[in-house]
Amino acid sequence: MSDAQKTVITLICERAVEVNVDGGGACPDVPGMKVIKFPCSGMIQPLMIEAALKGGAEGVVVCGCQIGDCYYREGNRMIRERLLGDRPPTMKKGTDRRRILALWLARPQKDRFISESKEFIATLGSLAAPEAK
Amino acid sequence: MQKIVDNHPLKAFNSLTLTLENITNKVMTSKYNPFYYHGALPQYYLWVLYLSGLLLFAYYIPTIDNAYFSKNLVNAWTSVDYITKSLPFGGVIRGIHRYAGDAMVITIFLHAIRVWFTDRYRQYRWLQWVSGIVLALFVLFIGQTGYYLVWDERSLLLTRMTAGAFEAIPAIGPGLKTWFLNGDQITNLTLSNFLFIHIGLSFFLLFGLWVHYLRMTRPVMTPPPAVNYILTAFVLICVFLFPINSGQMADLNTQPSSFEIDWFFLFPYALLSQMPVGAYWAVMVLGTVAITALPWIMIPKQPEIETAEVVLNKCTGCSLCYKDCPYQAIEMVPAPAGSRFKLLATVKDFRCSGCGVCVGACAFDAIDLPDLPDAEVNAKIKALLEAKG
Amino acid sequence: MIKYILSPKGIILLAFAGAVVAVSVLMAWSELGFSGTLPDWLSDLTSRIGLHGLISESFNNLKPGMGADLTKFLESKGVSVNPKSTASLGDYGYILFMGIALVIAGIAIMIIGKEDAEEKTVIPVKK
Ligand code: HEM
Ligand code: SF4
Ligand code: SF4
């Protein structure tokens, strides 16, 4: 892949922070970001994150509602614990954890989402390129 | 695949709740945001009530005259008076019992409003909603019997109003009245019945709560300690600011005409005093029915829930989805004969919310939401990555 | 069995059971105003292990008006909680202080505990 076209995939709950998405799945507010929405962040599998990284994503942003306020009661807690390795299934050992960011933001916190993900993308640039797998 | 109901009549209220909670989050973070423990708040006050009630119970005497003693007049009112004036911290404990009750009503109300505004009351959640209403009615009635127990003039008037209202119900009315007074008129037995109702129903609440929690995995029942401290302090400060007293001792030969009203528990009596008994019952019954029916009547056409489906030949019976499902919708059944595994996950459709948490829990891609299978998610990820950035 | 009783869990359970029995007995005793004398063998035992003074004194002091000093002090300053209240003013004073202490404690815990609330989870790198 050429450097110019690095993509960050966002896996997000449709009830969490409001993110604009265009027809092609891109988020116009954050250059390079592509978004997939889920009914609940608890549906996100560690496998999906790994698939995105393996498929050439520069990073993955996982986003759910504020911890404590899941519409389905526990979904965001579940994926958070899975990411931290406290609840099975967890991520494989070799997964580059520096390329994953999890955000827990309520519907009105759009600005926070944009600034956090921009900052994340900036740090990604300084990381060594993901090893080819 | 959009599951948020866009035409929900309470959408504006939902945004309002979210905005409000965004502010509380800024002040005390999600970890201590009381709104995130909405169900746990009344549960905490229930424990406070049990404990303070136990202490009052040790000294309370449920009679209206000195049936047990011959020297001085000893009855419910004098025993409450003794508790208030003579026992160390008796008045304070009585105050705690009173205000924890009021606080419980307030927090129940907040809890119910929140689940309603944030659209968490319909479909697979109907059992929680309906059992919640039953709980709220019982809490009200328990609180009212608490006011009868004091046996001051207010108690007498409330008892008479209640007996009258029961009697007016067709067919079962007279029976209800006899049950309520434990006889045809107010006697010593009446107060022991009140005490029995008050305590018996309090413990019945535990059964009601069991039903309320039945379909929720790991219900959030305890706020963090810091929140508990503030909840307790709220009650204590109310005890200090508004010390409670009994009114005059009830005298069966008089008819008191007015009393101070506790709006949290006694508002039905305000209604009852303003309208004929028939109209009162109509308002109460229709009101309750209407609120109970909200999950079905609020949204004319509720979108059907896409329930999770198990891919039979992939499921290994590892039980991870069963442990993580927030609505107890998955049951592990013995695998069919010939399977390599012992168990098989099955989804109880009537409990399933379509949230997909089970999908996130399955390491074998063996459970899917039909409208967004994980194969499709992975294909989408791939497509997004391949599309020019 | 013995191993279980000596484990931390067992000790806590035992202590709890002891407390339940003690409170049950004390409730009955409190009806008598904590009066009467202990049976000989018990007062023997308690004085031998130096607990006698503690038990009889502390329970004999558990009488109405624990807040009497505070009441007197507050009244001398012209404070009154509520003219209608008949209960000991001192009790109410204690409860107010307790309430304030709880608010302070609650806020203090929140300020400390706030730090691990998160809006952002950075996953630690595993080696
Ligand atoms: C005695 C009073 C009550 C107590 C102690 C209580 C407690 C709780 C608790 C602890 C939860 C679990 C919250 C969670 O973990 O997500 C809950 C959920 C719920 N309660 Fe109550 N509740 C009470 C009364 C009510 C009332 C009056 C209503 C409504 C009329 C109600 C409706 C609900 C609903 C719909 C849920 C499900 C929310 C969800 O699935 O996210 N409850 N309650
Ligand atoms: S998590 Fe997957 S494999 Fe395990 S029991 Fe559930 S459906 Fe079957
Ligand atoms: S989608 Fe899965 S986790 Fe969610 S309620 Fe249904 S069975 Fe449970």
XYZ file of C-alpha atoms and ligand atoms in Angstrom:
708
model
C 0.000 0.000 0.000
C 1.208 3.445 -0.698
C 1.726 5.781 2.237
C -0.714 8.407 1.072
C -3.708 6.139 1.313
C -3.546 4.916 4.875
C -6.989 4.347 6.343
C -8.219 4.250 9.912
C -11.262 2.099 10.500
C -13.775 3.147 13.143
C -16.064 0.521 14.598
C -18.782 2.384 16.420
C -22.117 1.895 18.137
C -24.928 3.692 16.340
C -26.137 5.156 19.646
C -22.804 6.530 20.790
C -21.322 9.850 19.713
C -22.805 11.146 16.503
C -20.328 10.787 13.633
C -21.104 12.016 10.135
C -20.673 9.370 7.516
C -20.945 9.849 3.765
C -22.261 7.297 1.300
C -18.887 5.626 0.929
C -18.480 5.059 4.649
C -15.960 7.876 5.084
C -16.145 10.463 7.821
C -15.684 13.926 6.273
C -14.575 15.455 9.585
C -11.545 13.221 9.990
C -9.474 12.668 6.852
C -8.674 9.027 6.240
C -11.334 7.649 8.550
C -13.828 4.988 7.459
C -16.743 4.101 9.690
C -18.793 0.962 10.305
C -21.777 1.243 12.617
C -23.067 -1.487 14.898
C -26.257 -1.780 16.929
C -24.030 -1.922 20.022
C -20.301 -1.679 20.619
C -20.626 -5.024 22.407
C -21.056 -6.642 19.000
C -17.529 -5.773 17.920
C -15.340 -8.867 17.886
C -11.613 -8.736 18.543
C -11.438 -10.748 15.322
C -12.900 -7.836 13.380
C -10.260 -5.484 14.737
C -7.557 -7.941 13.804
C -9.057 -8.384 10.359
C -8.973 -4.622 9.822
C -5.340 -4.339 10.896
C -4.373 -7.333 8.822
C -6.231 -5.926 5.837
C -3.981 -2.876 5.907
C -5.749 -0.406 8.194
C -3.299 1.928 9.847
C -5.311 1.888 13.036
C -8.683 1.027 14.503
C -10.892 3.232 16.648
C -13.481 1.400 18.741
C -16.225 3.605 20.077
C -19.157 3.016 22.391
C -21.268 5.061 24.776
C -20.062 6.331 28.146
C -19.223 3.403 30.414
C -22.326 2.864 32.502
C -24.770 4.029 29.882
C -25.025 1.192 27.387
C -28.495 1.049 25.851
C -28.172 -2.719 25.998
C -26.862 -2.464 29.556
C -23.391 -3.981 29.256
C -22.149 -3.943 25.679
C -19.468 -1.270 26.024
C -18.151 -2.839 29.240
C -17.837 -6.162 27.420
C -15.788 -4.884 24.493
C -13.664 -2.792 26.834
C -12.814 -5.849 28.903
C -12.129 -7.863 25.767
C -9.726 -5.219 24.511
C -7.940 -5.159 27.844
C -7.678 -8.938 27.822
C -9.926 -9.412 30.860
C -12.799 -11.191 29.152
C -12.683 -13.873 26.484
C -12.422 -13.800 23.554
C -9.400 -11.533 23.634
C -7.062 -10.366 20.904
C -4.200 -12.449 19.620
C -0.801 -11.870 21.143
C 0.741 -10.463 18.007
C -1.884 -7.794 17.452
C -0.318 -4.349 17.498
C -2.140 -2.745 20.410
C -0.644 0.678 19.775
C -2.854 0.879 16.709
C -6.082 0.519 18.631
C -7.879 3.315 20.440
C -11.108 2.899 22.365
C -13.376 5.877 23.059
C -16.470 5.950 25.239
C -18.397 9.019 24.248
C -22.033 10.026 24.595
C -24.120 11.383 21.750
C -23.313 15.073 22.282
C -19.510 14.630 22.448
C -18.770 14.971 18.755
C -15.943 17.472 19.149
C -14.138 15.225 21.569
C -14.416 12.357 19.106
C -12.953 14.383 16.277
C -10.068 15.774 18.293
C -9.202 12.440 19.905
C -9.218 10.555 16.642
C -7.166 13.218 14.862
C -4.612 13.049 17.624
C -4.616 9.258 17.398
C -4.043 9.360 13.656
C -1.156 11.740 14.197
C 0.549 9.358 16.631
C -0.013 6.500 14.200
C 2.050 8.301 11.609
C 5.079 8.194 13.878
C 4.811 4.464 14.517
C 6.883 2.043 12.493
C 4.920 0.668 9.573
C 2.946 -2.449 10.457
C 4.958 -5.517 9.661
C 3.721 -7.243 6.572
C 1.882 -10.368 7.510
C -30.405 -2.083 9.971
C -31.027 1.214 11.735
C -32.485 0.152 15.085
C -33.006 3.544 16.659
C -36.663 4.367 16.351
C -36.587 7.703 14.582
C -40.234 8.554 15.055
C -40.218 7.861 18.768
C -42.423 10.463 20.423
C -39.917 10.900 23.233
C -36.925 11.612 21.035
C -36.651 15.152 22.329
C -36.693 13.892 25.915
C -33.976 11.422 25.072
C -31.750 14.224 23.805
C -32.569 16.189 26.916
C -31.520 13.264 29.128
C -28.316 12.797 27.166
C -27.469 16.475 27.410
C -28.157 16.530 31.137
C -26.076 13.429 31.701
C -23.299 14.911 29.627
C -23.143 17.704 32.186
C -23.190 15.356 35.196
C -20.452 13.354 33.477
C -18.317 16.463 33.231
C -18.764 17.135 36.943
C -18.410 13.659 38.399
C -17.411 11.403 35.508
C -19.254 8.329 34.336
C -18.001 6.367 37.318
C -20.069 8.384 39.801
C -22.842 9.662 37.568
C -25.972 8.907 39.621
C -28.033 8.535 36.452
C -25.951 5.528 35.519
C -27.072 3.861 38.743
C -30.714 4.798 38.327
C -31.981 1.342 39.360
C -29.515 0.976 42.195
C -30.584 4.181 43.952
C -34.020 2.955 45.146
C -32.452 -0.403 45.954
C -29.978 1.305 48.279
C -32.724 3.223 50.061
C -34.603 -0.046 50.482
C -31.714 -1.412 52.541
C -31.660 1.762 54.619
C -35.382 1.355 55.236
C -35.027 -2.262 56.311
C -32.328 -1.394 58.802
C -33.967 1.690 60.324
C -37.322 -0.122 60.294
C -35.863 -2.996 62.264
C -34.790 -0.586 64.991
C -38.241 1.018 65.148
C -39.900 -2.382 65.139
C -38.079 -3.307 68.334
C -40.030 -0.649 70.239
C -43.265 -0.253 68.335
C -46.467 -1.463 70.021
C -49.338 -2.050 67.589
C -52.405 -1.292 69.697
C -54.764 1.633 70.091
C -55.315 1.265 73.838
C -53.502 -0.295 76.736
C -54.409 -3.831 75.903
C -51.092 -5.118 77.173
C -50.439 -2.863 80.132
C -52.674 -1.674 82.880
C -50.899 1.197 84.574
C -50.348 3.861 81.972
C -51.787 4.306 78.558
C -49.458 2.419 76.271
C -50.375 2.308 72.637
C -48.947 2.820 69.167
C -48.850 6.575 69.578
C -47.142 6.516 72.980
C -44.634 3.933 71.782
C -43.751 6.158 68.830
C -43.562 9.073 71.219
C -41.217 7.072 73.435
C -39.056 6.208 70.453
C -38.905 9.845 69.414
C -38.291 11.450 72.774
C -36.607 8.980 75.043
C -34.588 6.507 73.063
C -31.049 7.550 72.216
C -31.232 8.647 68.618
C -34.811 7.392 68.453
C -36.143 10.557 66.875
C -33.290 10.538 64.438
C -33.890 6.940 63.396
C -37.538 7.647 62.932
C -36.570 10.569 60.745
C -34.215 8.407 58.727
C -36.981 5.862 58.149
C -39.351 8.582 57.028
C -37.002 10.433 54.704
C -35.395 7.321 53.263
C -38.938 6.349 52.245
C -39.489 9.709 50.583
C -36.088 9.463 48.921
C -36.950 6.007 47.633
C -40.097 7.348 45.989
C -38.098 10.156 44.377
C -35.440 7.783 43.067
C -38.026 5.296 41.791
C -39.617 8.144 39.908
C -36.273 9.229 38.428
C -35.510 5.627 37.475
C -38.864 5.142 35.757
C -38.606 8.481 33.947
C -35.108 7.668 32.754
C -35.948 4.260 31.327
C -38.966 5.839 29.678
C -37.196 8.867 28.200
C -34.239 6.852 26.971
C -36.558 4.340 25.297
C -35.580 1.405 27.495
C -39.012 0.133 28.426
C -40.487 -1.631 25.401
C -40.587 -5.027 23.781
C -38.212 -7.490 25.444
C -38.133 -5.157 28.450
C -41.871 -5.256 29.109
C -41.495 -7.520 32.140
C -39.207 -5.015 33.846
C -41.644 -2.208 33.094
C -44.726 -4.029 34.347
C -43.033 -5.454 37.431
C -41.654 -1.967 38.072
C -45.174 -0.545 38.159
C -46.271 -3.262 40.574
C -43.242 -2.462 42.745
C -44.040 1.242 42.696
C -47.662 0.594 43.736
C -46.524 -1.602 46.592
C -43.987 0.970 47.743
C -46.746 3.585 47.811
C -49.073 1.378 49.808
C -46.319 0.377 52.222
C -45.505 4.031 52.807
C -49.151 4.817 53.436
C -49.510 2.010 55.976
C -46.441 3.507 57.637
C -48.402 6.704 58.130
C -51.308 4.745 59.676
C -48.950 3.109 62.159
C -48.052 6.346 63.951
C -51.640 6.538 65.170
C -51.958 10.263 65.415
C -54.935 12.194 64.094
C -53.658 11.983 60.564
C -53.463 8.189 60.855
C -57.053 8.051 62.025
C -58.286 10.192 59.173
C -56.270 8.237 56.608
C -57.569 4.952 57.988
C -61.149 6.139 57.760
C -60.663 7.524 54.249
C -59.078 4.275 53.089
C -61.745 2.109 54.679
C -64.413 4.272 53.055
C -62.734 4.095 49.676
C -62.435 0.313 49.904
C -66.033 -0.053 50.977
C -67.217 1.855 47.917
C -65.795 -0.721 45.520
C -68.628 -2.846 44.179
C -68.823 -6.520 45.160
C -65.462 -6.969 46.878
C -65.582 -3.635 48.711
C -67.028 -4.709 52.076
C -64.683 -7.690 52.169
C -61.708 -5.457 51.469
C -62.721 -3.116 54.215
C -63.022 -5.969 56.698
C -59.615 -7.232 55.649
C -58.140 -3.771 55.950
C -59.511 -3.039 59.418
C -59.182 -6.637 60.523
C -62.811 -6.518 61.604
C -65.788 -4.269 61.040
C -64.379 -1.303 62.844
C -61.145 0.112 64.155
C -59.901 -1.994 67.061
C -56.601 -3.095 68.489
C -56.537 -5.747 65.811
C -56.544 -3.058 63.139
C -53.111 -1.809 64.056
C -51.605 -5.269 64.212
C -52.978 -5.798 60.718
C -51.389 -2.538 59.575
C -48.066 -3.601 61.033
C -48.396 -6.956 59.316
C -49.186 -5.317 55.972
C -46.373 -2.798 56.365
C -43.698 -5.375 57.123
C -45.122 -8.246 55.102
C -45.346 -6.186 51.936
C -41.864 -4.789 52.532
C -40.514 -8.290 52.290
C -42.790 -9.057 49.389
C -40.882 -6.281 47.594
C -37.901 -8.624 47.515
C -39.940 -11.109 45.530
C -41.088 -8.342 43.206
C -37.493 -7.248 42.722
C -36.509 -10.808 41.898
C -39.030 -10.758 39.055
C -37.808 -7.280 38.071
C -34.224 -8.537 37.782
C -35.079 -11.929 36.319
C -34.282 -11.073 32.736
C -31.248 -8.934 33.356
C -27.813 -10.441 33.687
C -25.814 -8.811 36.495
C -28.300 -6.015 37.328
C -26.529 -2.923 38.648
C -27.906 -2.978 42.189
C -25.321 -1.119 44.242
C -24.067 2.387 43.614
C -20.370 2.963 44.357
C -19.643 3.778 48.036
C -19.082 7.468 47.404
C -22.563 7.758 45.908
C -23.987 5.807 48.850
C -22.405 8.313 51.221
C -24.069 11.188 49.455
C -27.413 9.352 49.363
C -27.174 8.731 53.105
C -26.089 12.280 53.805
C -29.081 13.569 51.860
C -31.391 11.699 54.224
C -29.484 12.745 57.350
C -29.548 16.384 56.399
C -33.292 16.185 55.746
C -33.681 14.622 59.185
C -31.915 17.621 60.674
C -33.677 20.267 58.636
C -37.197 18.911 58.999
C -37.422 17.029 62.319
C -40.553 14.958 62.452
C -43.230 14.865 65.079
C -46.442 13.011 65.545
C -49.650 14.979 65.666
C -52.125 14.640 68.496
C -52.914 11.107 69.563
C -55.838 9.713 67.612
C -59.139 9.764 69.421
C -61.775 7.486 67.968
C -64.528 9.811 69.141
C -63.396 12.715 67.046
C -63.114 13.254 63.338
C -59.997 15.238 62.440
C -60.551 17.253 59.315
C -57.181 18.140 57.871
C -53.541 17.145 58.057
C -50.132 17.889 56.716
C -49.615 15.968 53.554
C -46.507 14.077 52.485
C -46.791 14.501 48.751
C -44.605 11.533 47.962
C -46.825 8.957 49.607
C -50.126 10.605 50.368
C -50.973 12.351 47.104
C -53.779 9.842 46.372
C -55.544 11.110 49.486
C -55.387 14.636 48.164
C -57.218 13.344 45.092
C -59.651 11.354 47.184
C -60.587 14.406 49.215
C -61.314 16.385 46.058
C -63.598 14.013 44.189
C -66.280 11.374 44.658
C -65.000 7.910 45.512
C -66.153 6.439 42.194
C -64.252 9.048 40.209
C -61.200 8.507 42.429
C -61.062 4.797 41.685
C -61.660 5.442 37.999
C -58.708 7.851 37.900
C -56.436 5.511 39.837
C -57.285 2.371 37.889
C -57.276 3.982 34.454
C -54.084 5.842 35.252
C -52.332 2.669 36.318
C -53.593 0.740 33.309
C -52.470 3.490 30.962
C -48.973 3.627 32.431
C -48.710 -0.145 32.425
C -49.729 -0.265 28.775
C -47.126 2.286 27.638
C -44.722 -0.307 26.184
C -47.453 -1.396 23.781
C -49.291 1.812 22.985
C -46.502 4.381 22.919
C -45.220 3.624 19.454
C -47.887 2.591 16.977
C -45.723 0.376 14.832
C -42.669 -0.932 16.603
C -40.035 -2.353 14.304
C -39.612 -6.038 14.851
C -36.458 -7.143 16.671
C -33.939 -9.046 14.581
C -33.023 -11.720 17.061
C -29.683 -13.488 17.095
C -29.340 -16.829 15.341
C -26.983 -19.656 16.169
C -25.134 -21.307 13.295
C -25.767 -24.874 14.348
C -22.763 -26.552 12.823
C -20.299 -23.950 14.080
C -21.325 -23.638 17.728
C -18.849 -25.380 20.032
C -20.952 -25.015 23.149
C -18.333 -22.847 24.876
C -21.054 -20.850 26.738
C -19.309 -17.489 26.282
C -22.368 -15.948 24.637
C -24.567 -17.358 27.376
C -22.430 -15.640 30.016
C -22.311 -12.295 28.259
C -25.862 -11.857 26.954
C -27.225 -8.902 28.949
C -30.831 -10.110 28.795
C -30.500 -13.770 29.726
C -31.706 -14.655 26.261
C -29.368 -17.564 25.585
C -29.846 -21.017 26.982
C -27.285 -23.790 26.691
C -29.042 -27.010 25.758
C -27.571 -30.495 25.262
C -26.172 -30.779 21.748
C -28.051 -33.048 19.347
C -26.839 -36.637 19.128
C -23.832 -37.069 16.900
C -22.388 -33.647 17.644
C -18.759 -33.378 18.658
C -19.700 -31.046 21.466
C -21.717 -31.363 24.643
C -23.748 -28.174 24.528
C -25.426 -25.976 21.997
C -26.462 -22.344 22.365
C -30.109 -21.513 21.669
C -31.660 -18.055 21.594
C -34.952 -17.360 23.337
C -36.377 -14.954 20.808
C -38.848 -13.327 23.189
C -36.018 -12.160 25.424
C -33.517 -11.193 22.754
C -32.844 -7.499 22.193
C -30.891 -7.899 18.974
C -27.922 -6.135 20.524
C -25.265 -8.445 19.150
C -23.249 -8.743 22.349
C -23.308 -12.512 21.782
C -21.684 -11.939 18.391
C -18.861 -10.104 20.110
C -18.587 -12.943 22.619
C -18.278 -15.757 20.084
C -14.800 -16.656 18.934
C -16.143 -19.109 16.377
C -18.437 -16.877 14.305
C -21.207 -19.205 15.410
C -23.866 -16.668 16.305
C -25.129 -13.905 14.077
C -27.559 -11.058 13.809
C -29.434 -11.901 10.599
C -29.332 -8.274 9.406
C -25.600 -7.856 10.004
C -23.754 -11.192 9.958
C -20.115 -10.957 10.939
C -19.081 -12.214 7.512
C -20.704 -9.098 6.125
C -18.880 -6.887 8.610
C -15.569 -8.373 7.616
C -16.405 -7.956 3.927
C -17.302 -4.348 4.616
C -14.020 -3.730 6.412
C -12.189 -5.183 3.469
C -14.159 -3.132 0.981
C -13.555 0.074 2.906
C -9.840 -0.619 3.045
C -9.616 -1.405 -0.610
C -11.654 1.559 -1.750
C -9.261 4.383 -2.507
C -8.777 6.360 0.731
C -13.567 -27.653 58.240
C -11.057 -26.267 60.733
C -9.045 -24.948 57.857
C -12.128 -23.144 56.581
C -12.908 -21.651 59.985
C -9.372 -20.323 60.269
C -9.396 -18.823 56.786
C -10.104 -15.085 56.510
C -13.570 -15.848 55.202
C -14.289 -18.152 58.122
C -13.077 -15.632 60.652
C -15.237 -12.899 59.165
C -18.211 -15.249 59.185
C -17.590 -16.189 62.792
C -17.230 -12.576 63.825
C -20.473 -11.798 62.026
C -22.288 -14.675 63.710
C -20.949 -13.506 67.066
C -22.178 -9.988 66.371
C -25.652 -11.264 65.472
C -25.903 -13.248 68.697
C -24.550 -10.333 70.743
C -27.024 -7.862 69.243
C -29.921 -10.279 69.793
C -29.017 -10.626 73.446
C -28.330 -6.930 73.856
C -31.702 -6.002 72.422
C -33.447 -7.961 75.129
C -31.109 -6.559 77.739
C -31.675 -3.030 76.520
C -35.360 -3.479 77.365
C -34.244 -3.773 80.945
C -32.277 -0.581 80.628
C -28.976 -2.469 80.590
C -29.351 -3.000 84.291
C -28.856 -6.041 86.448
C -25.674 -7.813 87.305
C -23.761 -10.234 85.189
C -23.692 -13.839 86.362
C -20.700 -14.553 88.586
C -18.782 -16.661 86.107
C -19.123 -13.998 83.427
C -18.082 -11.063 85.621
C -15.250 -13.240 86.860
C -14.155 -13.867 83.331
C -14.550 -10.293 82.149
C -12.672 -8.826 85.076
C -9.909 -11.376 84.666
C -9.379 -10.382 81.053
C -9.826 -6.732 81.907
C -13.044 -6.191 79.995
C -15.340 -5.725 82.935
C -15.123 -1.992 83.161
C -15.502 -1.644 79.439
C -18.657 -3.700 79.198
C -20.587 -2.439 82.165
C -19.513 1.138 81.683
C -20.115 1.472 78.003
C -23.500 -0.177 78.165
C -24.592 1.686 81.216
C -23.780 4.851 79.385
C -25.970 3.910 76.465
C -28.914 5.758 77.868
C -31.202 8.472 76.606
C -29.570 11.779 75.927
C -26.275 10.647 74.505
C -26.115 14.024 72.897
C -26.890 15.780 76.174
C -23.663 17.773 76.284
C -24.065 18.944 72.772
C -27.694 19.806 73.416
C -26.720 21.884 76.399
C -24.018 23.617 74.453
C -26.263 24.349 71.499
C -29.079 25.566 73.684
C -26.748 27.849 75.590
C -25.880 29.416 72.264
C -29.553 29.966 71.592
C -29.745 27.441 68.761
C -32.917 25.516 68.248
C -33.503 22.957 65.532
C -37.187 23.339 65.303
C -39.449 24.610 68.023
C -41.858 21.752 67.332
C -39.248 19.067 67.793
C -39.285 17.277 71.088
C -36.323 15.020 70.439
C -32.915 15.708 71.824
C -31.304 18.574 70.025
C -27.917 16.937 70.504
C -28.980 13.845 68.575
C -29.895 16.076 65.693
C -26.617 17.903 65.975
C -24.728 14.638 65.715
C -26.736 13.592 62.727
C -26.057 16.875 60.987
C -22.329 16.502 61.548
C -22.523 12.937 60.336
C -24.350 14.090 57.214
C -21.763 16.775 56.544
C -18.945 14.309 57.183
C -20.496 11.885 54.711
C -20.808 14.583 52.068
C -17.168 15.523 52.536
C -16.089 11.887 52.499
C -18.206 11.196 49.417
C -16.787 14.160 47.539
C -13.247 13.291 48.615
C -13.610 9.717 47.398
C -15.073 10.958 44.147
C -12.186 13.319 43.573
C -9.688 10.539 44.131
C -11.667 7.862 42.308
C -12.478 10.086 39.345
C -9.118 9.363 37.866
C -9.899 5.866 36.764
C -13.137 6.773 35.091
C -12.379 6.794 31.419
C -13.630 8.186 28.187
C -10.655 6.748 26.404
C -8.973 3.390 26.786
C -5.451 2.948 25.572
C -4.642 -0.712 25.471
C -1.383 -1.559 27.184
C 1.175 -3.087 24.850
C 1.869 -6.734 25.654
C 5.308 -8.193 25.312
C -38.561 -0.634 43.979
C -38.280 0.070 42.976
C -37.322 -0.303 41.868
C -36.041 -0.774 41.968
C -35.242 -1.045 43.232
C -35.570 -0.982 40.614
C -34.310 -1.443 40.290
C -33.861 -1.691 39.006
C -32.534 -2.135 38.677
C -31.404 -2.389 39.674
C -32.486 -2.281 37.336
C -31.278 -2.758 36.541
C -30.618 -1.643 35.812
C -29.506 -2.194 34.984
O -28.669 -2.925 35.549
O -29.468 -1.934 33.788
C -33.778 -1.942 36.802
C -34.127 -1.973 35.462
C -35.346 -1.551 34.952
N -36.385 -0.982 35.685
Fe -36.470 -0.826 37.692
N -36.556 -0.632 39.720
C -37.645 -0.203 40.453
C -38.840 0.281 39.951
C -39.109 0.434 38.603
C -40.246 1.137 38.056
C -41.306 1.848 38.876
C -40.155 1.040 36.685
C -41.052 1.597 35.609
C -42.289 1.730 35.651
C -38.975 0.280 36.382
C -38.573 -0.048 35.106
C -37.386 -0.665 34.788
C -37.000 -1.053 33.452
C -37.849 -0.885 32.182
C -35.716 -1.611 33.547
C -34.875 -2.173 32.402
C -33.879 -1.183 31.945
C -32.945 -1.788 30.919
O -33.194 -2.884 30.431
O -31.965 -1.116 30.600
N -38.349 -0.055 37.555
N -34.602 -1.573 37.857
S -20.092 -18.272 22.038
Fe -20.403 -19.179 19.988
S -19.527 -21.222 20.132
Fe -19.763 -20.477 22.240
S -21.755 -21.296 22.850
Fe -22.134 -19.247 22.035
S -22.606 -19.567 19.860
Fe -21.697 -21.459 20.608
S -28.501 -10.291 20.525
Fe -27.429 -11.926 21.607
S -26.590 -10.930 23.438
Fe -28.163 -9.552 22.614
S -30.023 -10.128 23.730
Fe -30.015 -11.339 21.815
S -29.051 -13.260 22.388
Fe -28.574 -11.807 24.024
